[in-house]
């Protein structure tokens, strides 16, 4: 979206039985200071506020820092590069690691 402003709605993602509203903004305060930094879509922090599908699997984003069970390249530690990551849509996915599954 051209000329997106902080707080503008980027989109609504319905996935794995959950709804996520994604707004434009900044991940860090210092990013606001540069005249060249436009707001970006801000995805939820699913480490601080975990969400799960109906089977107890964690919903994750491709860009979040992976957990201790990460299995992938030593040069990249994002969930999207982990062999446990199952791609969904719009940068969301599921963690298929049994150790991360929530048992009810």
Coordinates of N, CA and C in Angstrom, one line a residue:
X1 N 0.9 -1.2 0.0 CA 0.0 0.0 0.0 C 0.9 1.2 0.0
X2 N 0.7 2.1 -0.9 CA 1.5 3.3 -1.0 C 0.9 4.3 0.0
X3 N 1.9 5.0 0.6 CA 1.5 6.1 1.5 C 0.7 5.6 2.7
X4 N 1.0 4.4 3.1 CA 0.4 3.8 4.3 C 0.8 4.6 5.5
X5 N -0.1 4.8 6.4 CA 0.2 5.6 7.6 C 0.1 4.6 8.8
X6 N 0.9 4.9 9.9 CA 0.9 4.1 11.1 C -0.6 4.0 11.6
X7 N -1.0 2.8 11.9 CA -2.3 2.6 12.3 C -3.3 2.2 11.3
X8 N -2.9 2.3 10.0 CA -3.8 1.9 8.9 C -3.9 0.4 8.9
X9 N -5.0 -0.2 8.5 CA -5.2 -1.6 8.4 C -4.5 -2.1 7.2
X10 N -3.6 -3.1 7.4 CA -2.9 -3.8 6.3 C -3.8 -4.9 5.8
X11 N -4.4 -5.7 6.7 CA -5.3 -6.7 6.3 C -5.8 -7.6 7.5
X12 N -6.7 -8.4 7.2 CA -7.2 -9.4 8.2 C -6.9 -10.8 7.7
X13 N -6.3 -11.6 8.6 CA -6.0 -12.9 8.2 C -6.8 -13.9 9.1
X14 N -7.5 -14.8 8.5 CA -8.2 -15.8 9.2 C -7.6 -17.1 8.9
X15 N -7.0 -17.7 9.9 CA -6.2 -18.9 9.7 C -6.2 -19.7 10.9
X16 N -6.3 -21.1 10.8 CA -6.2 -22.0 11.9 C -7.3 -21.7 13.0
X17 N -8.4 -21.2 12.6 CA -9.5 -20.9 13.5 C -9.3 -19.6 14.3
X18 N -8.4 -18.8 13.9 CA -8.1 -17.5 14.6 C -8.2 -16.4 13.6
X19 N -8.4 -15.2 14.1 CA -8.4 -14.0 13.2 C -7.4 -13.0 13.7
X20 N -6.6 -12.5 12.8 CA -5.5 -11.6 13.2 C -5.7 -10.3 12.3
X21 N -5.8 -9.2 13.0 CA -5.8 -7.9 12.3 C -4.4 -7.4 12.2
X22 N -3.9 -7.1 11.1 CA -2.5 -6.6 10.9 C -2.6 -5.1 10.5
X23 N -1.9 -4.3 11.3 CA -1.9 -2.9 11.1 C -0.5 -2.4 10.7
X24 N -0.4 -1.3 10.0 CA 0.9 -0.7 9.7 C 1.5 0.0 11.0
X25 N 2.8 -0.1 11.1 CA 3.4 0.5 12.3 C 4.9 0.3 12.2
X26 N 5.5 0.3 13.4 CA 6.9 0.2 13.6 C 7.2 -0.8 14.7
X27 N 8.1 -1.7 14.5 CA 8.5 -2.7 15.6 C 9.3 -2.0 16.7
X28 N 10.1 -1.0 16.3 CA 10.9 -0.3 17.3 C 10.7 1.2 17.2
X29 N 10.7 1.9 18.3 CA 10.5 3.3 18.3 C 11.5 4.1 17.5
X30 N 12.8 3.7 17.5 CA 13.8 4.4 16.7 C 13.5 4.4 15.2
X31 N 12.7 3.4 14.7 CA 12.4 3.3 13.3 C 11.5 4.5 12.8
X32 N 10.8 5.1 13.7 CA 10.0 6.3 13.4 C 10.8 7.5 13.1
X33 N 12.1 7.6 13.5 CA 12.9 8.8 13.4 C 13.4 9.1 12.0
X34 N 13.6 8.1 11.2 CA 14.1 8.3 9.9 C 13.0 8.7 8.9
X35 N 13.3 9.7 8.1 CA 12.3 10.0 7.1 C 12.1 9.0 6.0
X36 N 13.0 8.0 5.9 CA 13.0 7.0 4.9 C 12.3 5.7 5.4
X37 N 11.9 5.6 6.6 CA 11.3 4.4 7.1 C 9.8 4.6 7.1
X38 N 9.2 3.9 6.2 CA 7.7 3.9 6.1 C 7.2 2.8 7.0
X39 N 6.0 3.0 7.5 CA 5.5 1.9 8.4 C 5.3 0.6 7.6
X40 N 5.4 -0.5 8.4 CA 5.4 -1.8 7.8 C 4.2 -2.6 8.5
X41 N 3.8 -3.7 7.9 CA 2.8 -4.5 8.5 C 3.3 -5.1 9.8
X42 N 2.6 -4.9 10.9 CA 3.1 -5.4 12.2 C 2.3 -6.7 12.5
X43 N 3.0 -7.8 12.6 CA 2.5 -9.0 12.9 C 2.5 -9.2 14.4
X44 N 1.5 -10.0 15.0 CA 1.5 -10.2 16.4 C 2.7 -10.9 17.0
X45 N 3.0 -10.6 18.2 CA 4.2 -11.3 18.9 C 3.6 -12.6 19.4
X46 N 3.7 -13.7 18.7 CA 3.2 -15.0 19.1 C 4.1 -15.7 20.1
X47 N 5.2 -15.1 20.5 CA 6.0 -15.7 21.5 C 5.4 -15.1 22.9
X48 N 5.1 -13.8 22.9 CA 4.6 -13.3 24.1 C 3.1 -13.7 24.4
X49 N 2.4 -13.8 23.3 CA 1.0 -14.1 23.4 C 0.7 -15.3 22.4
X50 N 1.0 -16.5 22.9 CA 0.9 -17.7 22.0 C -0.6 -17.9 21.6
X51 N -0.7 -18.4 20.4 CA -2.0 -18.8 19.9 C -1.8 -20.3 19.3
X52 N -2.9 -21.0 19.4 CA -2.8 -22.5 19.0 C -4.0 -22.8 18.1
X53 N -3.8 -23.8 17.2 CA -4.9 -24.3 16.4 C -5.7 -25.2 17.3
X54 N -6.7 -25.8 16.7 CA -7.6 -26.7 17.5 C -6.9 -28.0 17.9
X55 N -5.8 -28.3 17.3 CA -5.0 -29.5 17.6 C -3.9 -29.2 18.6
X56 N -3.8 -28.0 19.1 CA -2.8 -27.6 20.1 C -1.5 -27.2 19.5
X57 N -1.4 -27.1 18.2 CA -0.1 -26.7 17.6 C 0.0 -25.2 17.6
X58 N 1.2 -24.7 17.9 CA 1.4 -23.3 18.0 C 1.3 -22.6 16.6
X59 N 0.6 -21.5 16.5 CA 0.6 -20.7 15.3 C 1.8 -19.8 15.5
X60 N 2.6 -19.7 14.4 CA 3.9 -18.9 14.4 C 3.9 -18.0 13.1
X61 N 4.8 -17.1 13.1 CA 5.1 -16.3 11.9 C 6.5 -16.7 11.4
X62 N 6.6 -16.6 10.1 CA 7.9 -17.0 9.4 C 9.1 -16.2 10.0
X63 N 8.9 -14.9 10.4 CA 10.0 -14.1 10.8 C 10.3 -14.1 12.3
X64 N 9.5 -14.8 13.1 CA 9.8 -14.7 14.5 C 11.0 -15.6 14.8
X65 N 11.7 -15.2 15.9 CA 12.8 -16.0 16.3 C 12.4 -17.4 16.8
X66 N 13.1 -18.4 16.3 CA 12.7 -19.7 16.6 C 13.0 -20.1 18.1
X67 N 12.3 -21.2 18.5 CA 12.5 -21.7 19.8 C 13.7 -22.6 20.0
X68 N 13.8 -23.2 21.1 CA 15.0 -24.0 21.4 C 14.9 -25.3 20.6
X69 N 13.8 -25.6 20.0 CA 13.7 -26.9 19.2 C 13.9 -26.7 17.7
X70 N 14.4 -25.5 17.4 CA 14.7 -25.1 16.0 C 15.6 -26.2 15.3
X71 N 15.2 -26.6 14.1 CA 16.0 -27.5 13.3 C 16.1 -26.9 11.9
X72 N 17.3 -26.4 11.6 CA 17.5 -25.8 10.3 C 18.9 -25.3 10.2
X73 N 19.1 -24.4 9.3 CA 20.4 -23.8 9.1 C 21.0 -23.0 10.3
X74 N 22.2 -23.2 10.6 CA 22.8 -22.5 11.7 C 23.0 -21.0 11.5
X75 N 22.8 -20.6 10.3 CA 23.0 -19.2 10.0 C 21.7 -18.4 10.0
X76 N 20.6 -19.1 10.3 CA 19.3 -18.5 10.3 C 18.5 -19.1 11.4
X77 N 17.9 -18.3 12.3 CA 17.1 -18.9 13.4 C 15.7 -18.4 13.4
X78 N 15.1 -18.2 12.2 CA 13.7 -17.8 12.1 C 12.8 -19.1 12.0
X79 N 11.6 -19.0 12.5 CA 10.7 -20.1 12.4 C 10.5 -20.6 11.0
X80 N 10.4 -19.6 10.1 CA 10.1 -20.0 8.7 C 11.2 -20.8 8.0
X81 N 12.4 -20.9 8.7 CA 13.5 -21.7 8.1 C 13.6 -23.0 8.9
X82 N 12.8 -23.3 9.8 CA 12.8 -24.5 10.7 C 12.1 -25.7 9.9
X83 N 12.6 -26.9 10.1 CA 12.0 -28.0 9.4 C 10.6 -28.3 10.0
X84 N 10.4 -27.8 11.2 CA 9.1 -28.0 11.9 C 8.0 -27.1 11.4
X85 N 8.4 -26.1 10.6 CA 7.5 -25.0 10.1 C 6.6 -25.5 9.0
X86 N 5.3 -25.4 9.1 CA 4.4 -25.7 8.0 C 3.8 -24.4 7.6
X87 N 4.1 -24.0 6.4 CA 3.6 -22.7 5.8 C 2.1 -22.6 5.7
X88 N 1.6 -21.5 6.1 CA 0.2 -21.2 6.0 C 0.0 -20.1 4.9
X89 N -0.5 -19.0 5.3 CA -0.6 -17.9 4.4 C -0.2 -16.6 5.1
X90 N 0.2 -15.6 4.2 CA 0.6 -14.3 4.7 C 1.6 -14.3 5.9
X91 N 2.6 -15.1 5.7 CA 3.7 -15.3 6.7 C 3.3 -16.0 8.0
X92 N 2.1 -16.5 8.1 CA 1.7 -17.3 9.2 C 1.9 -18.8 8.9
X93 N 2.1 -19.6 9.9 CA 2.3 -21.0 9.7 C 2.0 -21.8 11.0
X94 N 2.3 -23.1 11.0 CA 2.1 -23.9 12.2 C 3.4 -24.5 12.6
X95 N 3.7 -24.6 13.9 CA 4.9 -25.4 14.3 C 4.4 -26.8 14.5
X96 N 5.1 -27.7 13.8 CA 4.7 -29.1 13.8 C 5.6 -29.9 14.9
X97 N 6.4 -29.2 15.6 CA 7.2 -29.9 16.7 C 6.4 -30.4 17.8
X98 N 6.4 -31.7 18.0 CA 5.6 -32.3 19.1 C 5.9 -31.8 20.5
X99 N 7.2 -31.3 20.7 CA 7.5 -30.8 22.0 C 6.9 -29.4 22.2
X100 N 6.5 -28.7 21.2 CA 5.8 -27.4 21.4 C 4.3 -27.5 21.4
X101 N 3.8 -28.7 21.1 CA 2.4 -28.9 21.1 C 1.8 -28.7 22.5
X102 N 0.7 -28.0 22.6 CA -0.1 -27.9 23.8 C -1.0 -29.1 24.0
X103 N -0.8 -29.7 25.1 CA -1.7 -30.8 25.4 C -2.8 -30.4 26.4
X104 N -4.0 -30.7 26.0 CA -5.1 -30.2 26.9 C -5.6 -31.3 27.7

